[in-house]
């Protein structure tokens, strides 16, 4: 029985023809996802260390004179907005990355990218002594770019991007290297350790809205790149030869995609710290809902990402008691299960 | 069945943008079948290589004792070791440097042996305890021991010497069982094992970071220091568990040597040749997990030793699979040599784990980029 490591079933990425009925209901699905995001946002505003009823939340939102307004506007609105932003960015970036690599395990948070961002941010704290959102943003951008370029070139030089194992191993190798260098800096300076250990788990609490406008700008530009990349992503789904035959400029498609992925990932990482597995999980759920056409997949994946992130954040608030569990940790457990489920699925068994 | 076939991935030219057309022919390296048919011919080389590695390990240990802030010469050290020397020399050599060097030798040997066992078992050089999650399981166990030990430093210290190896072993065992169980689909495919291990590692690392973020800053610093993998501040107390595990496990592992050799031929053939496959696998995995847990609980996770040492030993010995004893000795040389290098040559005191990661990661990357489709036959 010949087994090919790259037989990763493009059908998994481009959609199953048997599910043609999904095409008709795609606008409805998007609408439902939008409502889902709003509902999750409302739940995220309601739940926390003390429960606020939905009516009270709405009253507080629109009437600053209410008692609850300070809680709602002071802590829960920023947190929810940040969660939405991070979730959308990571969801879209994940769908783009899986489309670009045709690899179902691609995730902007795994595979070295967040390790690169962390290393750059630690250098910033260590050398410049600053951890403002704007500096973090630039450093995270630089680190994420360098690390992702290294990881993907290593995998591409090996057996090709669409084979999961080289990509995963390249990510693991680059991560270990960066983590070793990061720990060296962190160990030699306790203030750096203090800043780093809080930042590295990925959390929405204690992150303020200050400096978010810069991140929002980055994310906006990233979204433009993502939108510009949609047609190329659909062509790339057919394989590089066919995409080339269809008149696709591969280099431009790759560069636009890389720019979009990096900008979106870096803005998410700068806001919340590295959060893995959103970019892995969201596209898989979205693909089931709307199929593999990236016109629908990217927005759906962004919305799913927002829902996933907010739900995990709320879970973290609830299970921790007084000391809440940060969203990065919840996702690391939830996402780990999803990751293993994807690997165990029938098609991956042919690795 | 799955494991045999999966180790021969078909070349897929032109699938990614950078993939090369077709597999490259290997150079004048003897084929694996060659080893198998002329197996005995290479045994001599393996013995010679093992002996040379033993000498090198002794040399590295001597260098490790000599290297450091206060200057000693090799004759001084040898004289002190056999019972002579001044009071100061005895203090430095016997109480400060010797435990550290011994620990380095034992930890390196345990990691090298564990790596050789898992790589041979999975027939894949990427399947090392680091990558399949055993190390991060042990780390999570140990970090929770450090962080949750109550915060009181003296309490923690008492608990560390006793509890840490136990908790680390528990973490490693649970992780190994989970990863192995989850990769089981009517057989264990080495690539599925690796991918699930990577997923498990990501999850376990996330939980470890969370524990560190929630801890007191002193505990966090201790845990971070420990997570790098370092031999500094090691005492005789942490040497004994590794020594005991190594003494118990090495003979068991060596007894499995023939079965390991046979199981290279594939599951069906080895069952036909009379290997009790499941029992053999269970023993090999248990040995590897215990060795890893012992090493990790003594020094923290020293990365890439388990990956690099067996590969070096295999190349030097030119054998079809990593030779067990030589891999252990190469591991010992790497750890002790790296630690001595950090103390004696490089400025500051860099933990040995950083050195092995900085050296090992590029080696792994090179392996990935060089071998298009040949990973499994390494």
XYZ file of C-alpha atoms in Angstrom:
729
model
C 0.000 0.000 0.000
C 1.858 3.097 -1.140
C 1.401 5.894 1.301
C 2.241 9.422 0.427
C 2.932 12.020 3.044
C 1.541 14.742 0.853
C -1.731 13.047 0.022
C -3.452 15.431 2.309
C -6.606 15.370 0.367
C -7.116 18.730 -1.284
C -10.804 17.901 -0.905
C -10.376 18.585 2.758
C -9.397 22.105 1.857
C -11.459 22.829 -1.221
C -14.706 21.391 -0.025
C -16.496 18.180 -0.642
C -18.589 18.142 -3.834
C -21.215 16.171 -1.967
C -21.797 19.152 0.219
C -22.956 21.303 -2.635
C -25.978 22.265 -0.611
C -23.677 24.353 1.567
C -23.241 26.771 -1.316
C -26.844 27.879 -1.274
C -26.925 28.593 2.408
C -23.573 30.319 2.715
C -25.001 33.855 3.173
C -27.295 32.517 5.863
C -24.380 30.826 7.613
C -22.410 34.055 7.612
C -25.405 35.885 9.014
C -25.824 33.255 11.711
C -22.139 33.526 12.548
C -22.490 37.296 12.836
C -25.380 36.860 15.250
C -23.297 34.264 17.082
C -20.479 36.782 17.491
C -22.885 39.376 18.889
C -24.418 36.842 21.255
C -20.988 35.720 22.490
C -19.962 39.337 22.939
C -23.078 39.920 25.052
C -22.307 36.836 27.148
C -18.735 38.053 27.512
C -20.101 41.385 28.810
C -22.424 39.612 31.242
C -20.168 36.988 32.779
C -17.202 37.558 34.975
C -16.402 37.695 38.655
C -19.986 38.838 39.162
C -22.902 38.184 36.861
C -24.623 41.173 35.274
C -27.959 40.537 33.628
C -28.364 41.171 29.918
C -30.738 44.087 30.457
C -28.381 45.693 32.958
C -25.490 45.297 30.523
C -27.451 46.962 27.743
C -28.576 49.722 30.087
C -24.987 50.280 31.180
C -23.784 50.318 27.581
C -26.097 53.078 26.498
C -26.522 55.040 29.712
C -23.278 56.052 31.432
C -25.221 57.148 34.513
C -26.009 53.560 35.478
C -24.033 51.868 38.249
C -22.972 49.003 36.060
C -21.634 51.352 33.420
C -18.231 51.602 35.084
C -17.778 47.828 35.189
C -19.153 47.346 31.702
C -17.178 50.147 30.096
C -14.193 49.951 32.398
C -13.247 46.315 32.102
C -15.639 44.196 30.110
C -16.016 46.267 26.947
C -12.263 46.636 26.355
C -11.759 42.969 27.024
C -14.563 41.928 24.667
C -13.440 44.294 21.927
C -9.865 43.048 22.188
C -11.092 39.473 22.131
C -13.122 40.102 18.990
C -10.186 41.782 17.294
C -7.691 39.083 18.207
C -10.099 36.299 17.266
C -10.927 37.768 13.866
C -7.248 38.416 13.076
C -6.124 34.927 14.054
C -9.072 33.244 12.338
C -8.425 34.993 9.031
C -4.668 34.516 9.306
C -5.143 30.816 10.015
C -7.388 30.322 6.996
C -4.858 32.159 4.824
C -1.974 30.123 6.160
C -3.760 26.821 5.618
C -4.708 27.946 2.118
C -1.199 29.099 1.265
C 0.480 25.935 2.535
C -2.402 23.561 1.774
C -1.504 22.140 5.147
C -4.327 21.391 7.583
C -2.053 21.864 10.595
C -0.826 25.350 9.700
C -1.492 27.863 12.456
C 0.001 31.311 12.859
C 0.235 30.818 16.606
C 2.115 27.541 16.436
C 5.209 26.671 14.512
C 7.654 29.283 15.577
C 5.776 32.449 14.774
C 4.800 33.228 18.320
C 8.222 32.160 19.562
C 9.731 34.680 17.152
C 7.379 37.397 18.335
C 8.116 36.525 21.971
C 11.847 36.650 21.403
C 11.605 40.060 19.733
C 9.400 41.407 22.510
C 11.790 40.111 25.174
C 14.667 41.816 23.386
C 12.572 44.978 23.509
C 12.018 44.683 27.254
C 15.634 43.703 27.865
C 17.376 46.268 25.696
C 14.924 49.151 25.525
C 13.181 48.502 28.838
C 9.778 49.120 27.351
C 6.669 47.084 26.841
C 4.282 49.667 25.394
C 1.786 48.376 22.880
C 3.309 50.281 19.985
C 6.873 49.045 20.554
C 5.559 45.548 21.201
C 3.625 45.767 17.964
C 6.647 46.630 15.857
C 8.857 44.093 17.583
C 6.220 41.356 17.381
C 5.807 42.153 13.704
C 9.536 41.858 13.079
C 9.925 38.692 15.124
C 6.863 37.021 13.646
C 7.972 37.841 10.110
C 11.494 36.531 10.526
C 10.397 33.353 12.305
C 7.617 32.532 9.860
C 9.873 33.112 6.858
C 12.516 30.829 8.391
C 10.049 28.084 9.320
C 8.320 28.072 5.972
C 11.526 28.216 3.964
C 12.922 25.293 5.927
C 9.769 23.284 5.312
C 9.637 24.311 1.650
C 13.269 23.351 1.114
C 12.502 19.964 2.567
C 9.534 18.001 1.473
C 7.236 20.874 0.593
C 4.832 22.952 2.606
C 1.789 20.769 2.194
C 3.334 17.872 4.053
C 2.555 18.383 7.738
C 5.553 16.730 9.317
C 8.373 18.927 7.951
C 6.403 22.070 8.719
C 5.666 20.911 12.237
C 9.252 19.817 12.863
C 10.693 23.001 11.379
C 8.375 24.936 13.674
C 9.440 22.853 16.665
C 13.130 23.293 15.857
C 12.937 27.044 15.343
C 10.755 27.395 18.455
C 13.229 25.484 20.614
C 16.061 27.632 19.378
C 14.162 30.864 20.014
C 12.867 29.679 23.379
C 16.430 28.850 24.428
C 17.629 32.308 23.423
C 14.609 33.910 25.084
C 15.208 32.056 28.335
C 18.810 33.139 28.287
C 17.741 36.798 28.255
C 14.935 36.190 30.716
C 17.175 34.407 33.194
C 19.761 37.136 33.231
C 17.271 39.832 34.197
C 14.421 39.455 36.650
C 12.388 42.451 35.417
C 12.418 40.943 31.942
C 11.241 37.652 33.419
C 8.466 39.442 35.275
C 7.216 41.092 32.088
C 7.781 38.052 29.902
C 6.070 35.391 31.991
C 2.854 37.432 32.099
C 2.980 38.298 28.416
C 3.805 34.850 27.098
C 0.648 33.046 28.260
C -1.631 35.126 26.062
C -4.409 36.831 27.950
C -7.060 39.464 27.462
C -7.197 40.633 31.051
C -5.127 43.600 32.061
C -4.634 44.604 28.439
C -5.970 48.134 28.023
C -7.340 49.813 24.943
C -4.408 52.248 24.887
C -2.355 51.754 21.758
C -4.962 49.495 20.244
C -5.563 52.017 17.467
C -2.097 51.196 16.133
C -2.858 47.485 16.251
C -6.166 48.166 14.589
C -4.387 49.969 11.762
C -2.038 47.021 11.288
C -4.947 44.614 11.330
C -6.852 46.765 8.806
C -3.926 46.730 6.392
C -3.608 43.002 6.947
C -7.282 42.561 6.079
C -6.754 44.467 2.831
C -3.912 42.106 1.949
C -6.129 39.167 2.883
C -8.923 40.379 0.623
C -6.456 40.914 -2.194
C -5.180 37.383 -1.734
C -8.531 35.578 -1.945
C -8.465 34.796 -5.661
C -4.879 33.572 -5.450
C -5.791 31.364 -2.487
C -8.544 29.751 -4.524
C -6.097 29.137 -7.362
C -3.407 27.820 -5.007
C -5.899 25.316 -3.652
C -5.613 23.533 -7.003
C -1.885 23.067 -6.553
C 0.964 25.307 -7.599
C 1.239 23.934 -11.158
C -2.420 24.463 -11.905
C -2.403 27.874 -10.238
C 0.566 28.824 -12.399
C -1.246 27.510 -15.439
C -4.222 29.661 -14.575
C -1.986 32.708 -14.886
C -1.315 33.133 -11.202
C 1.820 35.082 -10.351
C 3.063 32.729 -7.649
C 5.639 35.054 -6.152
C 3.145 37.866 -5.817
C 0.527 35.529 -4.395
C 3.006 34.281 -1.788
C 4.202 37.755 -0.842
C 0.722 39.214 -0.504
C -0.292 36.194 1.552
C 2.764 36.429 3.781
C 2.170 40.156 4.324
C -1.439 39.538 5.283
C -0.651 36.631 7.609
C 2.182 38.461 9.316
C 0.301 41.732 9.821
C -2.753 39.982 11.215
C -0.759 37.673 13.463
C 1.490 40.421 14.737
C -1.398 42.712 15.637
C -3.090 39.866 17.509
C 0.135 38.926 19.284
C 0.858 42.527 20.227
C -2.566 42.896 21.834
C -2.941 39.638 23.712
C 0.418 37.916 23.669
C 0.850 34.699 21.730
C -2.353 32.659 21.519
C -2.100 29.396 19.679
C -4.654 27.127 18.090
C -7.305 29.762 17.144
C -5.834 29.933 13.685
C -5.808 26.150 13.572
C -9.334 25.545 14.840
C -11.347 28.356 13.240
C -10.681 27.485 9.566
C -11.542 23.837 10.165
C -14.905 24.752 11.665
C -15.529 27.420 9.011
C -14.695 25.003 6.194
C -17.378 22.639 7.435
C -19.892 25.456 7.423
C -19.215 27.275 4.160
C -16.931 25.008 2.145
C -13.526 25.761 0.695
C -14.135 28.887 -1.403
C -11.962 31.532 0.207
C -14.444 34.301 -0.617
C -16.625 32.772 2.057
C -14.019 30.926 4.055
C -11.978 33.951 5.150
C -14.885 35.949 6.626
C -16.435 32.839 8.137
C -13.115 31.832 9.654
C -12.684 35.311 11.132
C -16.124 35.177 12.730
C -15.570 31.653 14.044
C -12.216 32.786 15.429
C -13.915 35.614 17.321
C -16.516 33.251 18.766
C -13.891 30.661 19.746
C -11.685 33.222 21.422
C -14.486 34.896 23.375
C -15.971 31.579 24.460
C -12.582 30.376 25.671
C -12.023 33.679 27.472
C -15.379 33.352 29.226
C -14.584 29.742 30.167
C -11.295 30.943 31.626
C -13.087 33.596 33.678
C -15.526 31.061 35.056
C -13.336 28.046 35.858
C -10.577 29.904 37.672
C -12.585 31.213 40.610
C -10.873 34.336 41.865
C -7.673 33.760 39.915
C -8.992 33.433 36.411
C -7.380 31.190 33.830
C -6.115 33.186 30.872
C -7.578 32.554 27.439
C -4.248 31.355 26.060
C -4.204 28.459 28.501
C -7.828 27.499 27.849
C -7.099 27.520 24.137
C -3.936 25.536 24.557
C -5.988 22.718 26.085
C -9.016 23.005 23.795
C -6.827 23.499 20.738
C -4.549 20.635 21.667
C -7.560 18.343 21.594
C -8.619 19.724 18.205
C -5.084 19.328 16.872
C -4.946 15.706 17.960
C -8.407 15.070 16.518
C -7.289 16.462 13.151
C -4.173 14.305 13.202
C -6.187 11.231 14.115
C -8.761 11.765 11.391
C -8.815 9.119 8.682
C -7.024 11.148 6.077
C -4.137 12.042 8.288
C -3.592 8.388 9.012
C -2.135 8.124 5.535
C 0.724 10.362 6.539
C 1.414 -2.933 8.773
C 0.927 0.756 9.096
C 4.309 1.370 10.596
C 6.147 -0.443 7.841
C 4.495 1.259 4.948
C 4.408 4.684 6.463
C 8.137 4.744 6.704
C 8.506 4.766 2.970
C 6.847 8.013 1.913
C 6.484 8.230 -1.812
C 8.316 11.174 -3.348
C 5.895 13.851 -4.465
C 7.742 16.036 -6.916
C 6.546 19.540 -7.419
C 3.946 19.611 -4.717
C 5.243 22.608 -2.837
C 6.906 25.596 -4.380
C 10.361 24.582 -3.207
C 10.212 20.856 -3.574
C 12.810 19.354 -5.780
C 12.089 17.028 -8.646
C 12.354 13.529 -7.327
C 14.599 12.005 -4.681
C 18.298 12.458 -5.001
C 20.360 9.298 -5.355
C 22.353 8.657 -2.234
C 26.062 8.704 -2.433
C 28.346 5.776 -1.907
C 26.774 5.020 1.438
C 26.063 1.340 1.980
C 22.414 0.513 1.702
C 20.380 -0.629 4.684
C 20.107 -4.046 3.205
C 23.846 -4.124 3.099
C 23.964 -3.668 6.851
C 21.480 -6.349 7.374
C 23.259 -8.938 5.272
C 26.710 -8.048 6.465
C 25.604 -7.106 9.952
C 28.465 -8.890 11.626
C 30.977 -7.082 9.507
C 30.043 -3.798 11.166
C 29.921 -5.091 14.710
C 33.676 -4.627 14.971
C 33.384 -1.001 14.034
C 30.635 -0.450 16.594
C 32.839 -1.899 19.337
C 35.775 0.306 18.338
C 33.556 3.380 18.166
C 32.086 2.608 21.573
C 35.560 2.244 23.077
C 36.717 5.515 21.536
C 33.584 7.235 22.811
C 34.307 5.916 26.302
C 37.797 7.398 26.193
C 36.429 10.687 24.897
C 33.813 10.750 27.654
C 36.538 10.279 30.274
C 38.560 13.050 28.644
C 35.511 15.316 28.600
C 34.888 14.573 32.264
C 38.478 15.474 33.152
C 38.170 18.664 31.115
C 34.898 19.330 32.912
C 36.587 19.053 36.300
C 39.524 21.209 35.252
C 37.454 23.923 33.576
C 36.098 26.699 35.718
C 36.988 29.786 37.634
C 39.765 28.416 39.847
C 42.635 26.946 37.928
C 43.525 23.308 38.360
C 45.714 21.111 36.212
C 44.896 17.612 35.053
C 47.607 16.026 37.290
C 46.160 17.935 40.284
C 42.720 16.570 39.507
C 43.903 13.000 39.038
C 45.905 13.192 42.278
C 42.871 14.529 44.149
C 40.592 11.925 42.673
C 42.778 9.057 43.851
C 42.913 10.462 47.362
C 45.664 13.098 47.464
C 45.541 16.847 47.009
C 45.228 19.791 49.324
C 42.113 20.617 51.333
C 41.076 23.308 48.872
C 41.598 20.997 45.935
C 39.550 18.305 47.610
C 36.712 20.768 48.216
C 36.682 22.036 44.649
C 37.098 18.680 42.957
C 35.107 16.334 45.144
C 32.320 18.567 46.427
C 31.801 21.113 43.649
C 32.949 19.819 40.287
C 32.656 16.050 40.602
C 28.887 15.969 41.295
C 28.327 18.324 38.413
C 30.443 16.341 35.973
C 28.991 13.038 37.158
C 25.498 14.402 36.748
C 26.391 15.635 33.278
C 27.746 12.221 32.292
C 24.710 10.383 33.637
C 22.125 12.813 32.269
C 23.773 12.835 28.865
C 23.996 9.053 28.820
C 20.365 8.679 29.852
C 19.204 11.118 27.171
C 21.378 9.566 24.480
C 20.156 6.079 25.318
C 16.517 7.207 25.483
C 16.858 8.908 22.105
C 18.464 5.834 20.551
C 15.657 3.651 21.884
C 12.791 5.828 20.621
C 14.443 6.526 17.271
C 15.021 2.844 16.683
C 11.627 1.888 17.965
C 9.775 4.331 15.712
C 12.292 3.844 12.894
C 12.393 7.606 12.585
C 15.163 9.955 13.720
C 12.609 12.636 14.524
C 10.946 10.487 17.166
C 12.916 11.647 20.178
C 11.596 12.146 23.697
C 11.795 15.936 23.119
C 9.526 15.809 20.121
C 7.032 13.136 21.123
C 6.163 15.029 24.295
C 7.808 12.942 27.013
C 10.207 15.730 27.954
C 7.472 18.344 28.211
C 5.398 15.957 30.317
C 8.300 15.542 32.698
C 8.852 19.314 32.666
C 5.239 20.034 33.501
C 5.423 17.583 36.392
C 8.610 19.115 37.716
C 7.457 22.706 37.303
C 4.248 21.963 39.136
C 6.350 20.463 41.925
C 8.489 23.619 42.049
C 5.594 26.049 41.819
C 2.949 24.283 43.856
C 5.302 23.135 46.589
C 3.768 25.705 48.877
C 5.897 28.736 48.232
C 7.934 28.312 51.416
C 11.472 27.924 50.219
C 12.599 25.384 52.805
C 9.483 23.286 52.317
C 10.017 23.381 48.594
C 13.655 22.405 48.959
C 12.763 19.350 51.000
C 10.053 18.387 48.612
C 12.206 19.000 45.572
C 14.889 16.490 46.435
C 12.285 13.826 47.157
C 9.236 14.662 45.124
C 10.551 16.225 41.953
C 11.913 13.053 40.335
C 8.729 11.230 41.233
C 6.400 13.903 39.857
C 8.528 14.318 36.746
C 8.464 10.562 36.154
C 4.722 10.551 36.646
C 4.305 13.394 34.143
C 6.517 11.625 31.614
C 4.702 8.318 32.031
C 1.238 9.833 31.713
C 2.255 11.851 28.656
C 3.913 8.881 26.986
C 0.855 6.722 27.601
C -1.480 9.427 26.291
C 0.566 10.194 23.187
C 1.090 6.538 22.405
C -2.556 5.708 23.025
C -3.785 8.595 20.897
C -1.512 7.635 18.009
C -2.853 4.112 18.072
C -5.068 3.285 15.140
C -4.594 -0.400 14.670
C -0.869 0.185 14.932
C 1.345 3.149 15.615
C 2.487 5.177 12.659
C 5.693 7.033 13.467
C 4.566 10.238 11.776
C 1.249 10.227 13.601
C 3.181 9.642 16.815
C 5.387 12.650 16.058
C 2.519 14.977 15.153
C 0.483 14.042 18.201
C 3.602 14.475 20.290
C 4.042 17.977 18.886
C 0.416 18.793 19.690
C 0.817 17.427 23.201
C 4.026 19.409 23.634
C 2.263 22.638 22.653
C -0.497 22.008 25.162
C 1.823 20.977 27.984
C 4.112 23.937 27.361
C 1.114 26.248 27.519
C 0.081 24.845 30.884
C 3.668 25.109 32.126
C 3.822 28.791 31.126
C 0.558 29.336 32.941
C 1.920 27.799 36.140
C 4.990 30.013 35.867
C 2.863 33.113 35.265
C 0.775 32.384 38.365
C 3.712 31.574 40.642
C 5.613 33.747 43.088
C 8.420 35.502 41.251
C 11.086 33.537 43.169
C 9.454 30.236 42.264
C 9.014 31.464 38.696
C 12.698 32.296 38.495
C 13.584 28.865 39.873
C 11.267 27.158 37.410
C 12.521 29.225 34.467
C 16.105 28.485 35.460
C 15.303 24.817 35.706
C 13.407 24.718 32.394
C 16.470 25.794 30.442
C 18.335 22.686 31.440
C 21.351 23.436 33.535
C 23.899 21.577 35.635
C 24.688 24.486 37.921
C 23.874 23.988 41.567
C 23.562 20.241 41.167
C 24.463 18.115 44.181
C 25.035 14.447 44.888
C 21.406 14.186 45.987
C 20.153 14.697 42.451
C 22.799 12.375 40.995
C 21.595 9.198 42.727
C 18.168 8.833 41.035
C 19.718 9.088 37.565
C 22.433 6.631 38.505
C 19.914 4.112 39.845
C 17.675 4.379 36.781
C 20.628 4.110 34.440
C 22.036 1.067 36.237
C 18.657 -0.676 36.198
C 17.497 0.291 32.723
C 20.667 -0.028 30.637
C 20.917 -3.859 30.912
C 17.214 -4.193 30.129
C 17.613 -1.962 27.081
C 20.673 -3.899 25.942
C 18.742 -7.165 26.256
C 16.223 -5.706 23.814
C 18.995 -5.000 21.338
C 18.427 -8.106 19.240
C 14.701 -7.500 19.147
C 15.305 -3.904 18.097
C 17.516 -5.146 15.299
C 14.909 -7.632 14.139
C 12.006 -5.199 14.414
C 13.777 -2.967 11.888
C 12.594 -5.483 9.311
C 8.977 -4.573 9.895
C 6.216 -5.779 12.136
C 5.157 -8.780 10.098
C 8.661 -10.129 9.647
C 9.610 -9.649 13.273
C 6.458 -11.362 14.495
C 7.268 -14.180 12.117
C 10.808 -14.361 13.509
C 9.413 -14.839 16.966
C 9.586 -11.383 18.549
C 6.835 -10.789 21.097
C 6.232 -7.420 19.529
C 3.872 -5.781 21.997
C 5.923 -6.778 25.032
C 9.107 -5.651 23.306
C 7.551 -2.264 22.500
C 6.228 -1.770 25.988
C 9.647 -2.518 27.491
C 11.445 -0.191 25.078
C 9.016 2.663 25.690
C 9.136 2.209 29.449
C 12.930 2.254 29.391
C 12.998 5.421 27.280
C 10.427 7.176 29.463
C 12.179 6.291 32.721
C 15.545 7.418 31.363
C 14.096 10.709 30.115
C 12.253 11.378 33.348
C 15.357 10.652 35.423
C 17.507 12.933 33.283
C 14.934 15.728 33.192
C 14.337 15.656 36.923
C 18.050 15.953 37.635
C 19.022 18.755 35.288
C 15.899 20.066 33.603
C 15.214 19.396 29.942
C 18.530 19.607 28.071
C 17.182 19.816 24.582
C 18.283 18.029 21.453
C 20.777 15.700 23.157
C 18.388 12.787 22.708
C 18.008 13.757 19.089
C 21.598 14.520 18.138
C 23.592 11.925 20.103
C 22.120 8.769 18.495
C 22.428 10.298 15.036
C 26.088 11.132 15.565
C 26.762 7.675 16.978
C 24.957 6.039 14.085
C 26.906 7.991 11.518
C 30.272 7.417 13.131
C 29.596 3.724 13.617
C 28.064 3.499 10.129
C 25.405 1.176 11.433
C 21.822 0.812 10.300
C 20.370 1.944 13.583
C 21.821 3.992 16.446
C 24.130 1.783 18.533
C 22.787 1.943 22.091
C 25.943 2.196 24.200
C 27.730 4.509 21.797
C 24.673 6.798 21.704
C 24.667 6.985 25.492
C 28.377 7.805 25.538
C 28.025 10.467 22.831
C 25.199 11.995 24.866
C 27.467 12.065 27.920
C 30.242 13.716 25.917
C 27.868 16.363 24.551
C 26.431 17.334 27.921
C 29.696 17.332 29.883
C 31.599 18.956 27.027
C 28.940 21.604 26.516
C 28.824 22.376 30.212
C 32.615 22.577 30.455
C 32.673 24.805 27.384
C 30.134 27.107 28.997
C 32.123 27.341 32.223
C 35.653 27.376 30.919
C 35.612 29.103 27.567
C 32.515 31.233 27.099
C 31.976 34.422 29.110
C 29.393 34.339 31.855
C 27.825 31.025 32.744
C 25.476 29.919 30.012
C 23.288 26.941 30.949
C 24.230 23.854 28.958
C 20.630 23.516 27.699
C 20.987 26.746 25.731
C 24.206 25.515 24.136
C 22.681 22.207 23.076
C 19.607 23.988 21.672
C 21.710 26.488 19.735
C 23.770 23.633 18.267
C 21.020 21.051 17.924
C 18.261 23.085 16.307
C 20.302 24.037 13.227
C 21.331 20.391 12.903
C 17.685 19.349 12.891
C 16.870 22.073 10.372
C 19.736 20.934 8.166
C 18.447 17.393 8.339
C 15.021 18.618 7.247
C 16.228 20.665 4.318
C 18.784 18.164 3.063
C 16.727 15.012 3.022
C 13.758 15.495 0.791
C 12.121 12.169 1.118
C 14.674 10.183 3.020
C 13.897 11.137 6.609
C 12.665 7.735 7.537
C 15.708 5.914 6.260
C 18.162 8.029 8.160
